[in-house]
Short mmCIF file of C-alpha atoms and ligand atoms in Angstrom, two decimals:
data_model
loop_
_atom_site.label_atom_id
_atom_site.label_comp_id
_atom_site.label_asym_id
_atom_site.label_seq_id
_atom_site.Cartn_x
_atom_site.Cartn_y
_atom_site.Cartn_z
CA UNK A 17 -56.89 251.20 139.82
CA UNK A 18 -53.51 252.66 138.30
CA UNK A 19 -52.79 255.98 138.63
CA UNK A 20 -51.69 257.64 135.14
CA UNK A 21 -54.26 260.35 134.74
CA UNK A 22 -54.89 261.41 138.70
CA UNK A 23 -58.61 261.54 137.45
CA UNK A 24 -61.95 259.39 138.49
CA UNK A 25 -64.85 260.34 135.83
CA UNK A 26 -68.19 260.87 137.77
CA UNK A 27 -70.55 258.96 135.14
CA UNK A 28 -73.84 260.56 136.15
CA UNK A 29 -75.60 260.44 132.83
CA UNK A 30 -79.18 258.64 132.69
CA UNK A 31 -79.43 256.39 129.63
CA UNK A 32 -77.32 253.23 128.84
CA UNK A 33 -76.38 255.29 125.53
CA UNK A 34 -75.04 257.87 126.65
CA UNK A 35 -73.14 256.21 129.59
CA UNK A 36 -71.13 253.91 126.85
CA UNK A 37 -70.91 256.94 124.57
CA UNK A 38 -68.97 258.94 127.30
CA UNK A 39 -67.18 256.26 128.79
CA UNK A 40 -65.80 254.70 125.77
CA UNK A 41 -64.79 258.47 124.43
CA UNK A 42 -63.54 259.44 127.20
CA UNK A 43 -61.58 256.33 129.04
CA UNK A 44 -57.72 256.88 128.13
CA UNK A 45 -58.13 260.54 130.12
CA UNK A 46 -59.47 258.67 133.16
CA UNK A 47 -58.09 256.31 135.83
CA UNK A 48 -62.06 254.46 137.10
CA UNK A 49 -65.22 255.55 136.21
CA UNK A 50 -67.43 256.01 138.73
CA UNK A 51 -71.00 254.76 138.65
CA UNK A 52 -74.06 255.97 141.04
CA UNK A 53 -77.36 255.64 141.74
CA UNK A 54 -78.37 257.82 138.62
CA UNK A 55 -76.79 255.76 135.92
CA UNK A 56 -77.75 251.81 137.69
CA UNK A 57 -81.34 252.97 138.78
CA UNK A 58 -82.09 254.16 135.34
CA UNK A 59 -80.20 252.17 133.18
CA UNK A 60 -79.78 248.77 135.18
CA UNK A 61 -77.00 246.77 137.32
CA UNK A 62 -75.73 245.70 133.10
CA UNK A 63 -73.99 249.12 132.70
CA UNK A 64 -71.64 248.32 135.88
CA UNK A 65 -70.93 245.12 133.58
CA UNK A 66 -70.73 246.53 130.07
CA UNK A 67 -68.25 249.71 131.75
CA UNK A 68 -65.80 246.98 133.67
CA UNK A 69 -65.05 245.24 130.42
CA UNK A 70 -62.80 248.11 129.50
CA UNK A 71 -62.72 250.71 132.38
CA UNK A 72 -62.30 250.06 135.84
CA UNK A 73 -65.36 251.26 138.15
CA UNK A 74 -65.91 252.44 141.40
CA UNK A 75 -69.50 252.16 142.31
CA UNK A 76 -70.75 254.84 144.40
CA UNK A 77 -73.65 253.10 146.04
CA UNK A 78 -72.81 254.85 149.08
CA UNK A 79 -73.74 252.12 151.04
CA UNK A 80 -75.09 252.85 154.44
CA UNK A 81 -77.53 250.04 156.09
CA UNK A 82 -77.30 246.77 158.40
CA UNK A 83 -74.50 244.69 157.63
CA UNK A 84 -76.66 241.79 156.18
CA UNK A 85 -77.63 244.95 153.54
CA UNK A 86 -75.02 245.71 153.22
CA UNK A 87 -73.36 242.60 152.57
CA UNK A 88 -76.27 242.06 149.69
CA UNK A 89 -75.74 245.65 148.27
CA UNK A 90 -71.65 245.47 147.77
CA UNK A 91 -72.37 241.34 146.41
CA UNK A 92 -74.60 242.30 143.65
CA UNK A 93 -72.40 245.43 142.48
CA UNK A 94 -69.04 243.84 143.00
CA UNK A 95 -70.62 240.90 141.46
CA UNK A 96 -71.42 242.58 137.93
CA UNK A 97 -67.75 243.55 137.99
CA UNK A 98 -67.45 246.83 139.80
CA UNK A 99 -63.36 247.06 140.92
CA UNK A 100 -64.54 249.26 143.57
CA UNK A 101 -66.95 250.41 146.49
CA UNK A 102 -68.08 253.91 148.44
CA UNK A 103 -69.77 253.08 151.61
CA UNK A 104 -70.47 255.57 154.42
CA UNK A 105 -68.80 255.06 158.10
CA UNK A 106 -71.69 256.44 159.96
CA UNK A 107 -73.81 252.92 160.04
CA UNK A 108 -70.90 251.87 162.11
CA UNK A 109 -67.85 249.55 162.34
CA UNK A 110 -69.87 246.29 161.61
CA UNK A 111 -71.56 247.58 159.00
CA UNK A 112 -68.64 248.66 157.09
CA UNK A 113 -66.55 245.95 158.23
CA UNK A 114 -69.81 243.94 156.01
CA UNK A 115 -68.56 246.05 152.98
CA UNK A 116 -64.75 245.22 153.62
CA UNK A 117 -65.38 241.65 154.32
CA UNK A 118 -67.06 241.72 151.00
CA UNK A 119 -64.97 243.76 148.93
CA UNK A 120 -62.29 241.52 150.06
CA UNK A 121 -63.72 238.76 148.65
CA UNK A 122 -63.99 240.21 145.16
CA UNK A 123 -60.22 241.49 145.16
CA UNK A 124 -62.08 245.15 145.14
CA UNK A 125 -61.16 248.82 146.91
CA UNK A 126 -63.56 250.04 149.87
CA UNK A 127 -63.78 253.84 149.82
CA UNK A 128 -65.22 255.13 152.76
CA UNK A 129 -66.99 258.62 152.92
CA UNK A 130 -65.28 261.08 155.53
CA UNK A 131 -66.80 264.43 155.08
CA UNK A 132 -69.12 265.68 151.28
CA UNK A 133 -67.51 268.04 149.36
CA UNK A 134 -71.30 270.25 149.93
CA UNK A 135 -72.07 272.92 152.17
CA UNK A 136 -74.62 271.36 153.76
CA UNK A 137 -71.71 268.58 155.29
CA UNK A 138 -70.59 271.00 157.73
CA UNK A 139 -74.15 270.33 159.87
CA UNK A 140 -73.27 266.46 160.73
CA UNK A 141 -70.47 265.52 158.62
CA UNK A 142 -67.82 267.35 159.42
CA UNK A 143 -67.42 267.52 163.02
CA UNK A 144 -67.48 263.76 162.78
CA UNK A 145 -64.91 263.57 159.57
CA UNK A 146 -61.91 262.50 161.63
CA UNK A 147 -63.98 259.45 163.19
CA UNK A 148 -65.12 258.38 159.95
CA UNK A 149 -61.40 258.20 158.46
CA UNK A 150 -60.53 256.01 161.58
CA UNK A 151 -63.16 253.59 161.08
CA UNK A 152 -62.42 253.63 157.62
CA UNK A 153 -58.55 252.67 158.80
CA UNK A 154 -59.88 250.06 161.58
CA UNK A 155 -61.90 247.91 158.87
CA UNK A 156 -58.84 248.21 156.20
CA UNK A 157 -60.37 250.22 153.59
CA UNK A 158 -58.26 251.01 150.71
CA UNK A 159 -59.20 254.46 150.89
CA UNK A 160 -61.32 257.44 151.56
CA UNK A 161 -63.43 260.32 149.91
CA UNK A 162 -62.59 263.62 151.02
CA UNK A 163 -63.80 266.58 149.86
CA UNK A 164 -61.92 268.90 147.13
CA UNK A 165 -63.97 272.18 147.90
CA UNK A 166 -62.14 272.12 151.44
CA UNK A 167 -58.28 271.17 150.91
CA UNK A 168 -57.66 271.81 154.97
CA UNK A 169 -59.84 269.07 155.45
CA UNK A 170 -57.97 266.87 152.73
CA UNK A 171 -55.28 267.42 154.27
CA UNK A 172 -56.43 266.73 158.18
CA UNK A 173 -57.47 263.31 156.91
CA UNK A 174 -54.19 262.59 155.53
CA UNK A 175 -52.53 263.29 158.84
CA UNK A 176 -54.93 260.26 159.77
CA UNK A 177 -55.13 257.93 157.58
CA UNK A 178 -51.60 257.69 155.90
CA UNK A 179 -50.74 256.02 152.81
CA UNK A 180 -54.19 255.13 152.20
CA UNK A 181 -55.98 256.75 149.07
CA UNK A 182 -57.89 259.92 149.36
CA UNK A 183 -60.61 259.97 146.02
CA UNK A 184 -61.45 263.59 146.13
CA UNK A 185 -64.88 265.12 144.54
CA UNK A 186 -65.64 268.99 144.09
CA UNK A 187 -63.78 269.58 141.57
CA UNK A 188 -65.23 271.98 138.87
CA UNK A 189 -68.84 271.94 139.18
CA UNK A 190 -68.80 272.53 142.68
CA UNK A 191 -66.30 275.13 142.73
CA UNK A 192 -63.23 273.09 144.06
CA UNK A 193 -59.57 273.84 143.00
CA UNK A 194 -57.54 270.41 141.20
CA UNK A 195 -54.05 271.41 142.04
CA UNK A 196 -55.17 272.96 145.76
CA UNK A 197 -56.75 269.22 146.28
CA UNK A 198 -53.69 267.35 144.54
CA UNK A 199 -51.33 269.67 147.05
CA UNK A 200 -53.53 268.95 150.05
CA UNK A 201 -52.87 265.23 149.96
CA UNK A 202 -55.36 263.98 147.42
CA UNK A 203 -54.43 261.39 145.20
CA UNK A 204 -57.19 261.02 142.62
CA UNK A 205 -59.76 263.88 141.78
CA UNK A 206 -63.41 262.71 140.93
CA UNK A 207 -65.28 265.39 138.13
CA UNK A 208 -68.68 265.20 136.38
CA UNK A 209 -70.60 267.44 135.18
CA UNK A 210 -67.67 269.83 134.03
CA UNK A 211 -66.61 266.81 131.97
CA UNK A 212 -69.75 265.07 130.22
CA UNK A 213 -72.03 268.31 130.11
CA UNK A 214 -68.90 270.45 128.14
CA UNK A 215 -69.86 270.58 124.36
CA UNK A 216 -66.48 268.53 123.41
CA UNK A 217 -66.25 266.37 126.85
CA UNK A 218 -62.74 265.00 125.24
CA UNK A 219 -61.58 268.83 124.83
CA UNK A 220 -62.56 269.38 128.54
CA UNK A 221 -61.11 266.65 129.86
CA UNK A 222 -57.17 267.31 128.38
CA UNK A 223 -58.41 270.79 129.61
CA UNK A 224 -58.15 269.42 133.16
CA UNK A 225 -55.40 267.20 133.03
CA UNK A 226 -53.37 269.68 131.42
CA UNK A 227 -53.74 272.12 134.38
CA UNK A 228 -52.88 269.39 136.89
CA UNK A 229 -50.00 270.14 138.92
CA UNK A 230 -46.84 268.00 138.13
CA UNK A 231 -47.02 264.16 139.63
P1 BMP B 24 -69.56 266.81 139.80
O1 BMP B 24 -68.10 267.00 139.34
O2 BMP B 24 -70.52 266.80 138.66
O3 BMP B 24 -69.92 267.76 140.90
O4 BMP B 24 -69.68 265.33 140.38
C1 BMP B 24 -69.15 264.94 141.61
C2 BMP B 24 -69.47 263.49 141.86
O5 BMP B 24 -68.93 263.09 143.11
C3 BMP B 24 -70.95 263.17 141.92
O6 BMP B 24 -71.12 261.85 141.42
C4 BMP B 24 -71.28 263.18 143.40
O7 BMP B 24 -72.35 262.33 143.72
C5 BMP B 24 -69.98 262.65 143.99
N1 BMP B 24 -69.65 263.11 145.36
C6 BMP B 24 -69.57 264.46 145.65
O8 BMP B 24 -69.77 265.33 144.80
N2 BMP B 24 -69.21 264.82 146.93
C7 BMP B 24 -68.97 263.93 147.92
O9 BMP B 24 -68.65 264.32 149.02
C8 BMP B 24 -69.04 262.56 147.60
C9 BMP B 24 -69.38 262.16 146.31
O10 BMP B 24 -69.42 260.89 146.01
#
C-alpha cells in the first residue's frame, strides 16, 4: 500500500453492485479498500478478486481462532488477492504468528487489532491495548489498528510499536477527529459510512482529504 491519499475506504456496502460502483468511483481518493464480513458474506470471496484488480485491499476478517483456522481463513482471502490482513492479538502469539506466517507467504501486510475505536472497547480491550501492540511487534506485523475516536491511545501505541503502521478507524461516523488522529501518530485513516452513504460519495471524499492536515 502507497501512501498518497492518507485514506483506507471502509467498503461496507452489501451487494456486488454497489461495492464495484463505489470502489471504482471512488479509488484515486483512496490508498486500500477495505473489505469485511458485510461485503464477502453477502456478495462472495469474488469481490476480494474483482476489487484487487485495480485497488489494493485490506481484508478485515478480523481473524481470531486456532492457528490451523486461522491459517485456512488468511489462505483463502490472501488467496483471491487481498494485499492485506486484520487479525486480532487476543487468540494469542501462535495464532497470529499463523496469520504472519501466512501473510508472509503471499507478500501481504498483517494488521493487528490493539484497542476498537467503540465505547464498549474500554471493558476488555483497552486495558490490554499495549499487550496486543507487542504481540503484534513479536510476530512482525506490518502494522496495527488503533482507534481514531481516542488519539492518546494512538499515540501510546506509537511509543510501542515504532515505525510500524498505525491504520486508524473512527473517523466521521463515529465521531473521531482526522487531523487529531494524523497528529497522534496515525498514518492512514479508515472511513465508511461518512463516505459511501453521502449523496455525492466523490464530493465527500475530496471533502475529507481536503481537511487533512499537511503530510
Ligand atoms: P465507519 O467510518 O463507517 O465507522 O467505518 C469504520 C470501519 O472500520 C468499519 O468497517 C469497522 O468495522 C472498522 N473498524 C472500526 O470501526 N473500529 C475498529 O476498532 C476496528 C475496525 O476495523
Amino acid at each position: 500500500m502507497k501512501k498518497k491519499t492518507r485514506l483506507i475506504l471502509a467498503l461496507d456496502v452489501t451487494t456486488r453492485e454497489q461495492a464495484l460502483s463505489l470502489a471504482l468511483q471512488l479509488k484515486d481518493y483512496f490508498d486500500a479498500i477495505k473489505i469485511g464480513y458485510p461485503l464477502i458474506l453477502s456478495a462472495g470471496l469474488g469481490i476480494v478478486t474483482e476489487i484487487s484488480a485495480f485497488a489494493p485491499v485490506i481484508a478485515d476478517l478480523k481473524v481470531a481462532d486456532i492457528p490451523n483456522t486461522n491459517r485456512l481463513i488468511c489462505q483463502a482471502v490472501l488467496g483471491a488477492g487481498a494485499g492485506g490482513i486484520i487479525a486480532q492479538a487476543f487468540p494469542g502469539k501462535d495464532s497470529l504468528q499463523a496469520c504472519a506466517k501466512s501473510a508472509a507467504a503471499h507478500g501481504a501486510d498483517l494488521f493487528v487489532v490493539t484497542e476498537m475505536s467503540h465505547p464498549g472497547a474500554e471493558l476488555f480491550m483497552a486495558p490490554l491495548a499495549e499487550n496486543m501492540a507487542r504481540l503484534a511487534v513479536e510476530v512482525g506485523a506490518a502494522g496495527v489498528v488503533a482507534p481514531a475516536t481516542r488519539p492518546e491511545r494512538i499515540k501510546l501505541i506509537r511509543s510501542i510499536i515504532g515505525e510500524r503502521i498505525i491504520i486508524s478507524p473512527g473517523v466521521g461516523a463515529q465521531g473521531g477527529s482526522a487531523g487529531a488522529a494524523l497528529e497522534a501518530g496515525a498514518d492512514y485513516l479508515i472511513v465508511g459510512r461518512s463516505v459511501y452513504e453521502a449523496e455525492d460519495p466523490v464530493v465527500s471524499a475530496k471533502k475529507v482529504l481536503a481537511l487533512l492536515p499537511p503530510a
